Amino acid sequence: MTSGENTGVQAAIDASPMSGFQVSIVLLCAAIAMIDGFDTQAIALAAPQIAGAWKVAPAAFGNVFAAGLLGSLVGALVFGVAADRVGRKPSLLVAILLFALVSLLTPFTTSTGALAAVRFLTGIGLGGALPAIISITSEYSPTHRRATIVSLMFCGFPLGAVVGGVSAAFLIPAFGWPSLFYIGSLAPLLLLPVIALAVPESVRFLAQAGNRRAVETILRRMKALAAWDGEMRVGADEPRASIATLFAEGRALGTVILTVTFLLSLMLSYFLVNWWPLIARQAGMPMKSAVLGVAALNIGAIAGCLVIGRLADRRGPALPIGWAYALGAVAIAGIGLSAHSAPLMLTVSAVAGALSIGAQMCVVALGATFYKTALRATGVGWLMGSGRIGAILGPIFGGLLIAAGVSVPNLFLVAGAVSLACALGVFAMGWFVLRAGATAAPAIGAAAPMAGEP
């Protein structure tokens, strides 16, 4: 057995076909990601209706949006560390219960201040669920399919955003804006007992904790027990999960590169999602085309991440993800040059979503794979929290550019440059961290899972 990781359990997972039990775990994690995407889209689409009902300026909702993203940052960091210390499953259940109950309070708020407070707490729960579902999915996936499966699971987020947009189009005119949040709260409350009964603790977390009986039970349900050699890692010499450990023992460079890449990538995504409709309207597009543009970005992202994830499994993550970001930069710049034609703009938007946003979803899998089991949820939480900072900065940065009178083509040129910067970050990760880990594993140690840790 190699030092530093419970390879016996992972070897059994790798040697066995993907079971229906594992598929059900991934689908349930995807359902949580869908709820996150639904909620993100719901508040954005409900905001104009709330502003009209409360007779407040739409600009007042900037703080509301920022509060939700700030809550997600806090939740990802706090629940990420908790998931590594007490387990993925309890952390996930608490996060789901928190955002379900707090979101239910949304229709009862009567001021933007109260709404911002509710969105902050909701964001803590939503952000807190992400490290757990990403870690669980990663740790129940075979090594050779991990990038594809984690990316597939995370497709739930843009799919939830699309569902949120379609639901808002029907529910708000018929039942008012509160109906979106009643549904958004009911869904996780109904899902909570299903998660509690059907999703076990991560088998690799249990192996790390030395719980042999639980590992045997889960591997039996996975039909992988016969492939297990019985080796386990007690984990007595593992560092206690904390943010500081992400920068120790050779992990610092990889953590810094991934942190910057996540921040820039989420800044780009939220810039596109938040400002695309307004920019399209300023360019003379009808509102229908503006809404369809956001849908095209999300649908393109779903298709793109599946292809990029599969290529990442076959050829390693750096080149497919890096080139997707780089080509996505060209597509994003092309959005601004296609404003004269709605069909062309929608097509280019779908391509941009497939490449740049698809790559962003795949870089989540790269982050999950970079950190070993003992630090995975903490690492993912840190990266998702860093991404939330970018998500806050994206709309602000876009607003400053628009206020400065930057033209539509130049706006998307700047956005394309951000995608190119993400490409450089992923290429640097491949060359300076992953490649170095493959040729000098002792120097990288635990920080080189792509080379030695499954």
Short mmCIF file of C-alpha atoms in Angstrom, two decimals:
data_model
loop_
_atom_site.label_atom_id
_atom_site.label_comp_id
_atom_site.label_asym_id
_atom_site.label_seq_id
_atom_site.Cartn_x
_atom_site.Cartn_y
_atom_site.Cartn_z
CA MET A 1 0.00 0.00 0.00
CA THR A 2 1.29 3.48 -0.83
CA SER A 3 1.71 5.92 1.94
CA GLY A 4 -0.64 8.81 2.32
CA GLU A 5 -3.91 7.35 1.04
CA ASN A 6 -6.27 4.38 1.39
CA THR A 7 -5.43 2.88 -1.98
CA GLY A 8 -6.84 -0.55 -1.10
CA VAL A 9 -10.41 0.79 -1.06
CA GLN A 10 -9.85 2.91 -4.16
CA ALA A 11 -8.32 -0.07 -5.96
CA ALA A 12 -11.50 -2.04 -5.25
CA ILE A 13 -13.64 0.78 -6.64
CA ASP A 14 -11.43 1.04 -9.72
CA ALA A 15 -11.54 -2.72 -10.36
CA SER A 16 -15.34 -2.97 -10.16
CA PRO A 17 -18.03 -1.77 -12.59
CA MET A 18 -19.94 1.35 -11.59
CA SER A 19 -22.88 -0.03 -9.62
CA GLY A 20 -26.45 1.26 -9.49
CA PHE A 21 -25.78 2.14 -5.86
CA GLN A 22 -22.95 4.50 -6.89
CA VAL A 23 -25.06 5.98 -9.69
CA SER A 24 -27.87 6.74 -7.22
CA ILE A 25 -25.39 8.56 -4.94
CA VAL A 26 -24.15 10.70 -7.84
CA LEU A 27 -27.71 11.51 -8.96
CA LEU A 28 -28.74 12.58 -5.46
CA CYS A 29 -25.67 14.82 -5.21
CA ALA A 30 -26.61 16.26 -8.61
CA ALA A 31 -30.10 16.99 -7.26
CA ILE A 32 -28.53 19.13 -4.52
CA ALA A 33 -26.48 20.98 -7.12
CA MET A 34 -29.70 21.54 -9.10
CA ILE A 35 -31.35 23.13 -6.08
CA ASP A 36 -28.38 25.49 -5.75
CA GLY A 37 -28.69 26.47 -9.43
CA PHE A 38 -32.46 26.85 -9.12
CA ASP A 39 -32.12 29.14 -6.11
CA THR A 40 -29.45 31.29 -7.78
CA GLN A 41 -31.64 31.85 -10.84
CA ALA A 42 -34.84 32.24 -8.81
CA ILE A 43 -33.67 35.24 -6.78
CA ALA A 44 -32.30 36.95 -9.90
CA LEU A 45 -35.61 36.54 -11.77
CA ALA A 46 -37.79 37.34 -8.76
CA ALA A 47 -35.90 40.56 -7.98
CA PRO A 48 -37.77 42.77 -10.52
CA GLN A 49 -41.12 41.55 -9.19
CA ILE A 50 -40.06 42.10 -5.58
CA ALA A 51 -38.77 45.58 -6.41
CA GLY A 52 -42.11 46.45 -7.99
CA ALA A 53 -44.12 45.08 -5.08
CA TRP A 54 -42.00 46.85 -2.45
CA LYS A 55 -41.56 50.01 -4.55
CA VAL A 56 -37.78 50.04 -4.22
CA ALA A 57 -35.13 50.72 -6.86
CA PRO A 58 -33.72 47.63 -8.58
CA ALA A 59 -30.22 48.84 -7.67
CA ALA A 60 -31.06 48.09 -4.02
CA PHE A 61 -30.84 44.37 -4.84
CA GLY A 62 -27.09 44.53 -5.38
CA ASN A 63 -26.66 44.04 -1.64
CA VAL A 64 -29.15 41.18 -1.68
CA PHE A 65 -27.23 39.32 -4.39
CA ALA A 66 -23.90 40.02 -2.70
CA ALA A 67 -25.24 38.78 0.66
CA GLY A 68 -26.17 35.41 -0.84
CA LEU A 69 -22.75 35.00 -2.45
CA LEU A 70 -20.99 36.08 0.75
CA GLY A 71 -23.00 33.48 2.65
CA SER A 72 -21.94 30.85 0.13
CA LEU A 73 -18.31 31.79 0.71
CA VAL A 74 -18.68 31.43 4.49
CA GLY A 75 -20.63 28.18 4.14
CA ALA A 76 -18.10 26.60 1.78
CA LEU A 77 -15.21 27.35 4.11
CA VAL A 78 -16.88 26.36 7.40
CA PHE A 79 -18.72 23.27 6.14
CA GLY A 80 -15.70 22.19 4.10
CA VAL A 81 -13.53 21.92 7.21
CA ALA A 82 -16.42 20.28 9.10
CA ALA A 83 -16.85 17.66 6.36
CA ASP A 84 -13.20 16.62 6.72
CA ARG A 85 -13.37 16.51 10.50
CA VAL A 86 -16.77 14.95 11.28
CA GLY A 87 -17.78 13.47 7.95
CA ARG A 88 -19.29 14.42 4.60
CA LYS A 89 -22.77 13.13 5.34
CA PRO A 90 -23.55 14.99 8.61
CA SER A 91 -22.13 18.18 7.12
CA LEU A 92 -24.34 17.76 4.05
CA LEU A 93 -27.51 17.05 6.03
CA VAL A 94 -27.05 20.12 8.24
CA ALA A 95 -26.38 22.31 5.19
CA ILE A 96 -29.50 21.06 3.39
CA LEU A 97 -31.69 21.59 6.44
CA LEU A 98 -30.31 25.10 6.92
CA PHE A 99 -30.92 26.38 3.40
CA ALA A 100 -34.32 24.68 3.17
CA LEU A 101 -35.67 26.23 6.36
CA VAL A 102 -34.14 29.67 5.87
CA SER A 103 -35.22 29.89 2.22
CA LEU A 104 -38.75 29.23 3.40
CA LEU A 105 -38.59 32.59 5.21
CA THR A 106 -37.91 34.49 1.98
CA PRO A 107 -41.59 35.16 1.07
CA PHE A 108 -42.19 36.60 4.54
CA THR A 109 -39.55 39.32 4.30
CA THR A 110 -40.76 42.88 3.75
CA SER A 111 -37.54 44.85 3.24
CA THR A 112 -34.31 44.52 1.31
CA GLY A 113 -32.39 44.42 4.60
CA ALA A 114 -34.36 41.43 5.86
CA LEU A 115 -34.14 39.79 2.45
CA ALA A 116 -30.35 40.25 2.43
CA ALA A 117 -30.12 38.61 5.86
CA VAL A 118 -32.19 35.64 4.70
CA ARG A 119 -30.12 35.36 1.51
CA PHE A 120 -26.91 35.38 3.56
CA LEU A 121 -28.10 32.48 5.73
CA THR A 122 -29.47 30.63 2.72
CA GLY A 123 -26.11 31.08 1.03
CA ILE A 124 -24.33 29.54 4.02
CA GLY A 125 -26.39 26.38 3.59
CA LEU A 126 -26.10 26.27 -0.20
CA GLY A 127 -22.36 26.94 -0.16
CA GLY A 128 -21.90 24.49 2.69
CA ALA A 129 -23.45 21.64 0.71
CA LEU A 130 -21.01 21.96 -2.20
CA PRO A 131 -17.82 20.58 -0.56
CA ALA A 132 -19.74 17.54 0.67
CA ILE A 133 -21.44 16.63 -2.62
CA ILE A 134 -18.23 17.17 -4.62
CA SER A 135 -16.19 15.08 -2.17
CA ILE A 136 -18.77 12.29 -1.96
CA THR A 137 -19.06 12.09 -5.74
CA SER A 138 -15.28 12.09 -6.17
CA GLU A 139 -14.77 9.41 -3.52
CA TYR A 140 -17.37 7.03 -4.96
CA SER A 141 -15.99 7.36 -8.52
CA PRO A 142 -13.44 5.13 -10.25
CA THR A 143 -10.19 6.96 -10.85
CA HIS A 144 -10.34 6.60 -14.63
CA ARG A 145 -13.83 8.18 -14.79
CA ARG A 146 -13.64 10.66 -11.92
CA ALA A 147 -13.44 13.89 -13.94
CA THR A 148 -16.38 12.84 -16.09
CA ILE A 149 -18.54 11.79 -13.14
CA VAL A 150 -17.82 14.84 -10.97
CA SER A 151 -18.43 17.11 -13.95
CA LEU A 152 -21.64 15.24 -14.76
CA MET A 153 -22.83 15.66 -11.19
CA PHE A 154 -22.02 19.37 -11.24
CA CYS A 155 -24.10 19.74 -14.41
CA GLY A 156 -26.96 19.85 -11.93
CA PHE A 157 -26.12 23.51 -11.22
CA PRO A 158 -26.70 24.94 -14.72
CA LEU A 159 -29.58 22.51 -15.21
CA GLY A 160 -31.15 23.87 -12.04
CA ALA A 161 -30.63 27.40 -13.35
CA VAL A 162 -32.46 26.49 -16.56
CA VAL A 163 -35.29 24.90 -14.55
CA GLY A 164 -35.42 28.00 -12.37
CA GLY A 165 -35.73 30.25 -15.41
CA VAL A 166 -38.49 28.16 -16.99
CA SER A 167 -40.32 27.83 -13.67
CA ALA A 168 -40.16 31.57 -13.06
CA ALA A 169 -41.69 32.25 -16.48
CA PHE A 170 -44.74 30.21 -15.53
CA LEU A 171 -45.00 30.56 -11.74
CA ILE A 172 -44.46 34.29 -11.23
CA PRO A 173 -47.28 35.44 -13.55
CA ALA A 174 -49.66 32.80 -12.18
CA PHE A 175 -48.85 32.66 -8.45
CA GLY A 176 -46.46 35.53 -7.71
CA TRP A 177 -42.78 35.55 -6.84
CA PRO A 178 -43.16 33.79 -3.43
CA SER A 179 -44.12 30.57 -5.22
CA LEU A 180 -40.55 30.16 -6.46
CA PHE A 181 -39.21 30.04 -2.92
CA TYR A 182 -41.94 27.75 -1.60
CA ILE A 183 -40.91 25.24 -4.26
CA GLY A 184 -37.24 25.95 -3.65
CA SER A 185 -37.74 25.11 0.04
CA LEU A 186 -40.08 22.16 -0.42
CA ALA A 187 -37.71 20.32 -2.77
CA PRO A 188 -34.76 20.08 -0.33
CA LEU A 189 -37.08 19.27 2.60
CA LEU A 190 -38.46 16.33 0.62
CA LEU A 191 -34.98 15.35 -0.48
CA LEU A 192 -33.50 15.47 3.03
CA PRO A 193 -34.86 12.10 4.28
CA VAL A 194 -33.93 10.50 0.97
CA ILE A 195 -30.35 11.72 1.34
CA ALA A 196 -30.29 10.55 4.97
CA LEU A 197 -31.40 7.04 4.03
CA ALA A 198 -29.83 6.51 0.60
CA VAL A 199 -26.48 8.33 0.72
CA PRO A 200 -23.88 6.74 3.02
CA GLU A 201 -20.82 8.39 4.42
CA SER A 202 -17.92 8.50 1.97
CA VAL A 203 -16.33 5.05 1.91
CA ARG A 204 -12.86 6.60 1.66
CA PHE A 205 -13.56 8.87 4.63
CA LEU A 206 -14.63 5.78 6.59
CA ALA A 207 -11.48 3.94 5.53
CA GLN A 208 -9.43 6.96 6.57
CA ALA A 209 -11.17 6.80 9.95
CA GLY A 210 -10.47 3.06 10.28
CA ASN A 211 -14.13 1.94 10.31
CA ARG A 212 -13.64 -1.51 8.75
CA ARG A 213 -17.18 -2.78 9.34
CA ALA A 214 -18.77 0.23 7.61
CA VAL A 215 -16.31 -0.04 4.71
CA GLU A 216 -17.16 -3.73 4.24
CA THR A 217 -20.89 -2.98 4.28
CA ILE A 218 -20.62 -0.23 1.66
CA LEU A 219 -18.26 -2.16 -0.61
CA ARG A 220 -20.71 -5.06 -0.48
CA ARG A 221 -23.52 -2.73 -1.62
CA MET A 222 -21.24 -1.51 -4.38
CA LYS A 223 -20.52 -5.12 -5.40
CA ALA A 224 -16.83 -4.32 -4.92
CA LEU A 225 -16.06 -6.29 -1.76
CA ALA A 226 -14.48 -9.21 -3.65
CA ALA A 227 -11.99 -6.81 -5.26
CA TRP A 228 -10.88 -5.32 -1.92
CA ASP A 229 -7.57 -6.55 -0.51
CA GLY A 230 -8.62 -5.64 3.03
CA GLU A 231 -6.06 -2.88 3.43
CA MET A 232 -7.12 0.25 5.31
CA ARG A 233 -5.48 3.41 6.50
CA VAL A 234 -6.09 4.41 10.11
CA GLY A 235 -4.85 7.92 9.38
CA ALA A 236 -3.04 8.55 12.63
CA ASP A 237 -0.35 10.59 10.88
CA GLU A 238 -2.74 12.70 8.83
CA PRO A 239 -2.80 16.45 9.53
CA ARG A 240 -5.93 17.85 11.13
CA ALA A 241 -8.00 19.46 8.37
CA SER A 242 -7.65 23.25 8.30
CA ILE A 243 -7.12 25.99 5.76
CA ALA A 244 -3.44 26.21 6.75
CA THR A 245 -2.81 22.57 5.77
CA LEU A 246 -3.81 23.40 2.17
CA PHE A 247 -0.60 25.44 1.92
CA ALA A 248 1.68 22.93 3.68
CA GLU A 249 3.74 19.90 2.59
CA GLY A 250 4.12 20.92 -1.04
CA ARG A 251 0.49 21.87 -1.63
CA ALA A 252 0.99 25.65 -1.62
CA LEU A 253 1.71 26.19 -5.32
CA GLY A 254 -1.19 24.04 -6.48
CA THR A 255 -3.54 25.68 -3.99
CA VAL A 256 -2.52 29.19 -5.08
CA ILE A 257 -2.92 28.40 -8.80
CA LEU A 258 -6.31 26.74 -8.26
CA THR A 259 -7.46 29.59 -5.99
CA VAL A 260 -6.71 32.25 -8.62
CA THR A 261 -8.25 30.09 -11.38
CA PHE A 262 -11.45 29.51 -9.42
CA LEU A 263 -11.75 33.20 -8.57
CA LEU A 264 -11.31 34.30 -12.19
CA SER A 265 -13.53 31.54 -13.56
CA LEU A 266 -16.48 32.33 -11.29
CA MET A 267 -15.98 36.05 -11.90
CA LEU A 268 -16.32 35.35 -15.61
CA SER A 269 -19.38 33.10 -15.22
CA TYR A 270 -21.30 35.52 -13.00
CA PHE A 271 -20.37 38.45 -15.22
CA LEU A 272 -21.90 36.64 -18.21
CA VAL A 273 -25.00 35.39 -16.41
CA ASN A 274 -25.78 38.69 -14.67
CA TRP A 275 -24.97 41.18 -17.44
CA TRP A 276 -25.70 39.24 -20.62
CA PRO A 277 -29.46 40.11 -20.68
CA LEU A 278 -28.85 43.82 -20.07
CA ILE A 279 -26.05 43.98 -22.62
CA ALA A 280 -28.23 42.19 -25.17
CA ARG A 281 -31.04 44.66 -24.55
CA GLN A 282 -28.65 47.58 -24.96
CA ALA A 283 -27.56 46.07 -28.26
CA GLY A 284 -31.19 46.16 -29.45
CA MET A 285 -32.08 42.51 -28.83
CA PRO A 286 -35.65 41.69 -27.71
CA MET A 287 -36.10 40.48 -24.13
CA LYS A 288 -36.87 36.96 -25.35
CA SER A 289 -33.46 36.76 -27.01
CA ALA A 290 -31.79 38.10 -23.87
CA VAL A 291 -33.37 35.38 -21.70
CA LEU A 292 -32.59 32.71 -24.29
CA GLY A 293 -28.98 33.87 -24.28
CA VAL A 294 -28.57 32.93 -20.61
CA ALA A 295 -30.27 29.59 -21.31
CA ALA A 296 -27.86 29.02 -24.21
CA LEU A 297 -24.89 29.62 -21.93
CA ASN A 298 -26.17 27.12 -19.35
CA ILE A 299 -27.20 24.44 -21.85
CA GLY A 300 -23.89 24.82 -23.65
CA ALA A 301 -22.09 24.42 -20.32
CA ILE A 302 -23.83 21.10 -19.66
CA ALA A 303 -22.85 19.68 -23.04
CA GLY A 304 -19.34 21.09 -22.88
CA CYS A 305 -18.45 19.85 -19.42
CA LEU A 306 -19.35 16.27 -20.36
CA VAL A 307 -17.03 16.31 -23.37
CA ILE A 308 -14.22 18.13 -21.56
CA GLY A 309 -14.56 15.84 -18.53
CA ARG A 310 -14.28 12.74 -20.69
CA LEU A 311 -11.19 14.12 -22.41
CA ALA A 312 -9.71 14.99 -19.01
CA ASP A 313 -10.15 11.37 -17.88
CA ARG A 314 -8.46 10.05 -21.01
CA ARG A 315 -5.63 12.56 -21.50
CA GLY A 316 -5.18 14.20 -18.12
CA PRO A 317 -6.95 17.35 -16.95
CA ALA A 318 -4.62 20.21 -17.83
CA LEU A 319 -4.67 20.19 -21.64
CA PRO A 320 -8.42 19.61 -22.25
CA ILE A 321 -9.54 22.10 -19.59
CA GLY A 322 -6.87 24.65 -20.48
CA TRP A 323 -7.62 24.55 -24.22
CA ALA A 324 -11.37 24.79 -23.52
CA TYR A 325 -10.78 28.01 -21.58
CA ALA A 326 -8.50 29.33 -24.35
CA LEU A 327 -10.94 28.57 -27.18
CA GLY A 328 -13.77 29.83 -24.99
CA ALA A 329 -11.98 33.19 -24.83
CA VAL A 330 -12.36 33.47 -28.61
CA ALA A 331 -16.04 32.48 -28.43
CA ILE A 332 -16.79 35.00 -25.66
CA ALA A 333 -15.12 37.77 -27.64
CA GLY A 334 -17.28 36.68 -30.58
CA ILE A 335 -20.48 37.30 -28.59
CA GLY A 336 -19.82 41.04 -28.70
CA LEU A 337 -19.21 40.94 -32.44
CA SER A 338 -22.45 39.07 -33.20
CA ALA A 339 -24.87 41.57 -31.67
CA HIS A 340 -26.35 42.33 -35.09
CA SER A 341 -27.92 38.87 -35.33
CA ALA A 342 -29.92 37.16 -32.58
CA PRO A 343 -29.49 33.61 -34.01
CA LEU A 344 -25.75 34.11 -34.40
CA MET A 345 -25.40 35.57 -30.92
CA LEU A 346 -27.30 32.63 -29.38
CA THR A 347 -25.12 30.16 -31.26
CA VAL A 348 -21.90 31.85 -30.20
CA SER A 349 -23.20 32.05 -26.62
CA ALA A 350 -23.85 28.30 -26.57
CA VAL A 351 -20.31 27.67 -27.82
CA ALA A 352 -18.88 30.04 -25.20
CA GLY A 353 -20.88 28.27 -22.50
CA ALA A 354 -19.70 24.85 -23.71
CA LEU A 355 -16.05 25.90 -23.64
CA SER A 356 -15.47 28.45 -20.86
CA ILE A 357 -18.29 27.58 -18.44
CA GLY A 358 -17.95 23.90 -19.28
CA ALA A 359 -14.26 24.17 -18.37
CA GLN A 360 -15.17 25.95 -15.14
CA MET A 361 -17.34 22.98 -14.12
CA CYS A 362 -14.52 20.56 -14.96
CA VAL A 363 -11.96 22.50 -12.97
CA VAL A 364 -14.12 21.63 -9.94
CA ALA A 365 -13.21 17.98 -10.58
CA LEU A 366 -9.55 18.94 -10.87
CA GLY A 367 -9.72 20.67 -7.49
CA ALA A 368 -11.43 17.67 -5.89
CA THR A 369 -8.78 15.30 -7.25
CA PHE A 370 -5.83 17.45 -6.24
CA TYR A 371 -6.45 17.07 -2.50
CA LYS A 372 -6.23 13.74 -0.71
CA THR A 373 -9.15 12.32 1.29
CA ALA A 374 -8.22 13.87 4.63
CA LEU A 375 -8.22 17.38 3.14
CA ARG A 376 -10.55 17.06 0.16
CA ALA A 377 -13.67 18.78 1.54
CA THR A 378 -11.55 21.52 3.14
CA GLY A 379 -9.75 22.08 -0.16
CA VAL A 380 -12.94 22.09 -2.20
CA GLY A 381 -14.56 24.43 0.30
CA TRP A 382 -11.61 26.82 0.06
CA LEU A 383 -11.72 26.78 -3.73
CA MET A 384 -15.49 27.23 -3.90
CA GLY A 385 -15.21 30.06 -1.38
CA SER A 386 -12.53 31.69 -3.52
CA GLY A 387 -14.85 31.29 -6.49
CA ARG A 388 -17.60 33.08 -4.58
CA ILE A 389 -15.31 36.09 -4.18
CA GLY A 390 -15.02 36.10 -7.95
CA ALA A 391 -18.77 35.71 -8.24
CA ILE A 392 -19.19 38.87 -6.15
CA LEU A 393 -16.57 40.77 -8.14
CA GLY A 394 -17.92 39.75 -11.58
CA PRO A 395 -21.16 41.73 -11.50
CA ILE A 396 -19.41 44.68 -9.79
CA PHE A 397 -16.63 44.72 -12.38
CA GLY A 398 -19.16 44.50 -15.19
CA GLY A 399 -21.14 47.36 -13.72
CA LEU A 400 -18.05 49.56 -13.54
CA LEU A 401 -17.19 48.83 -17.17
CA ILE A 402 -20.75 49.57 -18.34
CA ALA A 403 -20.86 52.77 -16.26
CA ALA A 404 -17.57 53.83 -17.87
CA GLY A 405 -19.19 53.55 -21.28
CA VAL A 406 -17.20 50.56 -22.54
CA SER A 407 -18.68 49.32 -25.81
CA VAL A 408 -20.38 45.91 -26.10
CA PRO A 409 -17.58 44.35 -28.22
CA ASN A 410 -14.96 45.57 -25.75
CA LEU A 411 -16.95 44.24 -22.77
CA PHE A 412 -16.86 40.74 -24.18
CA LEU A 413 -13.24 41.20 -25.22
CA VAL A 414 -12.37 41.83 -21.57
CA ALA A 415 -14.43 38.80 -20.53
CA GLY A 416 -12.56 36.72 -23.10
CA ALA A 417 -9.27 37.88 -21.62
CA VAL A 418 -10.40 36.54 -18.23
CA SER A 419 -11.12 33.15 -19.82
CA LEU A 420 -7.63 33.23 -21.35
CA ALA A 421 -6.15 33.94 -17.91
CA CYS A 422 -8.00 30.86 -16.58
CA ALA A 423 -6.45 28.83 -19.41
CA LEU A 424 -2.98 29.99 -18.38
CA GLY A 425 -3.75 29.01 -14.77
CA VAL A 426 -4.75 25.47 -15.75
CA PHE A 427 -1.73 25.09 -18.05
CA ALA A 428 0.50 26.26 -15.18
CA MET A 429 -1.18 23.74 -12.87
CA GLY A 430 -0.43 20.97 -15.35
CA TRP A 431 3.17 21.97 -15.99
CA PHE A 432 4.40 23.12 -12.56
CA VAL A 433 2.32 20.92 -10.22
CA LEU A 434 0.84 17.84 -11.89
CA ARG A 435 3.78 17.17 -14.20
CA ALA A 436 6.25 17.90 -11.40
CA GLY A 437 4.34 15.49 -9.17
CA ALA A 438 4.60 12.75 -11.78
CA THR A 439 8.37 13.15 -12.10
CA ALA A 440 9.21 14.03 -8.48
CA ALA A 441 6.52 12.54 -6.28
CA PRO A 442 8.56 12.71 -3.05
CA ALA A 443 9.01 16.45 -3.50
CA ILE A 444 5.32 17.03 -4.03
CA GLY A 445 4.18 14.40 -1.59
CA ALA A 446 0.49 14.49 -0.81
CA ALA A 447 0.02 17.42 -3.15
CA ALA A 448 0.28 15.30 -6.27
CA PRO A 449 -2.80 13.07 -6.29
CA MET A 450 -2.98 13.12 -10.07
CA ALA A 451 0.36 11.36 -10.17
CA GLY A 452 0.09 9.01 -7.22
CA GLU A 453 -3.13 9.43 -5.21
CA PRO A 454 -6.15 7.85 -6.89
#
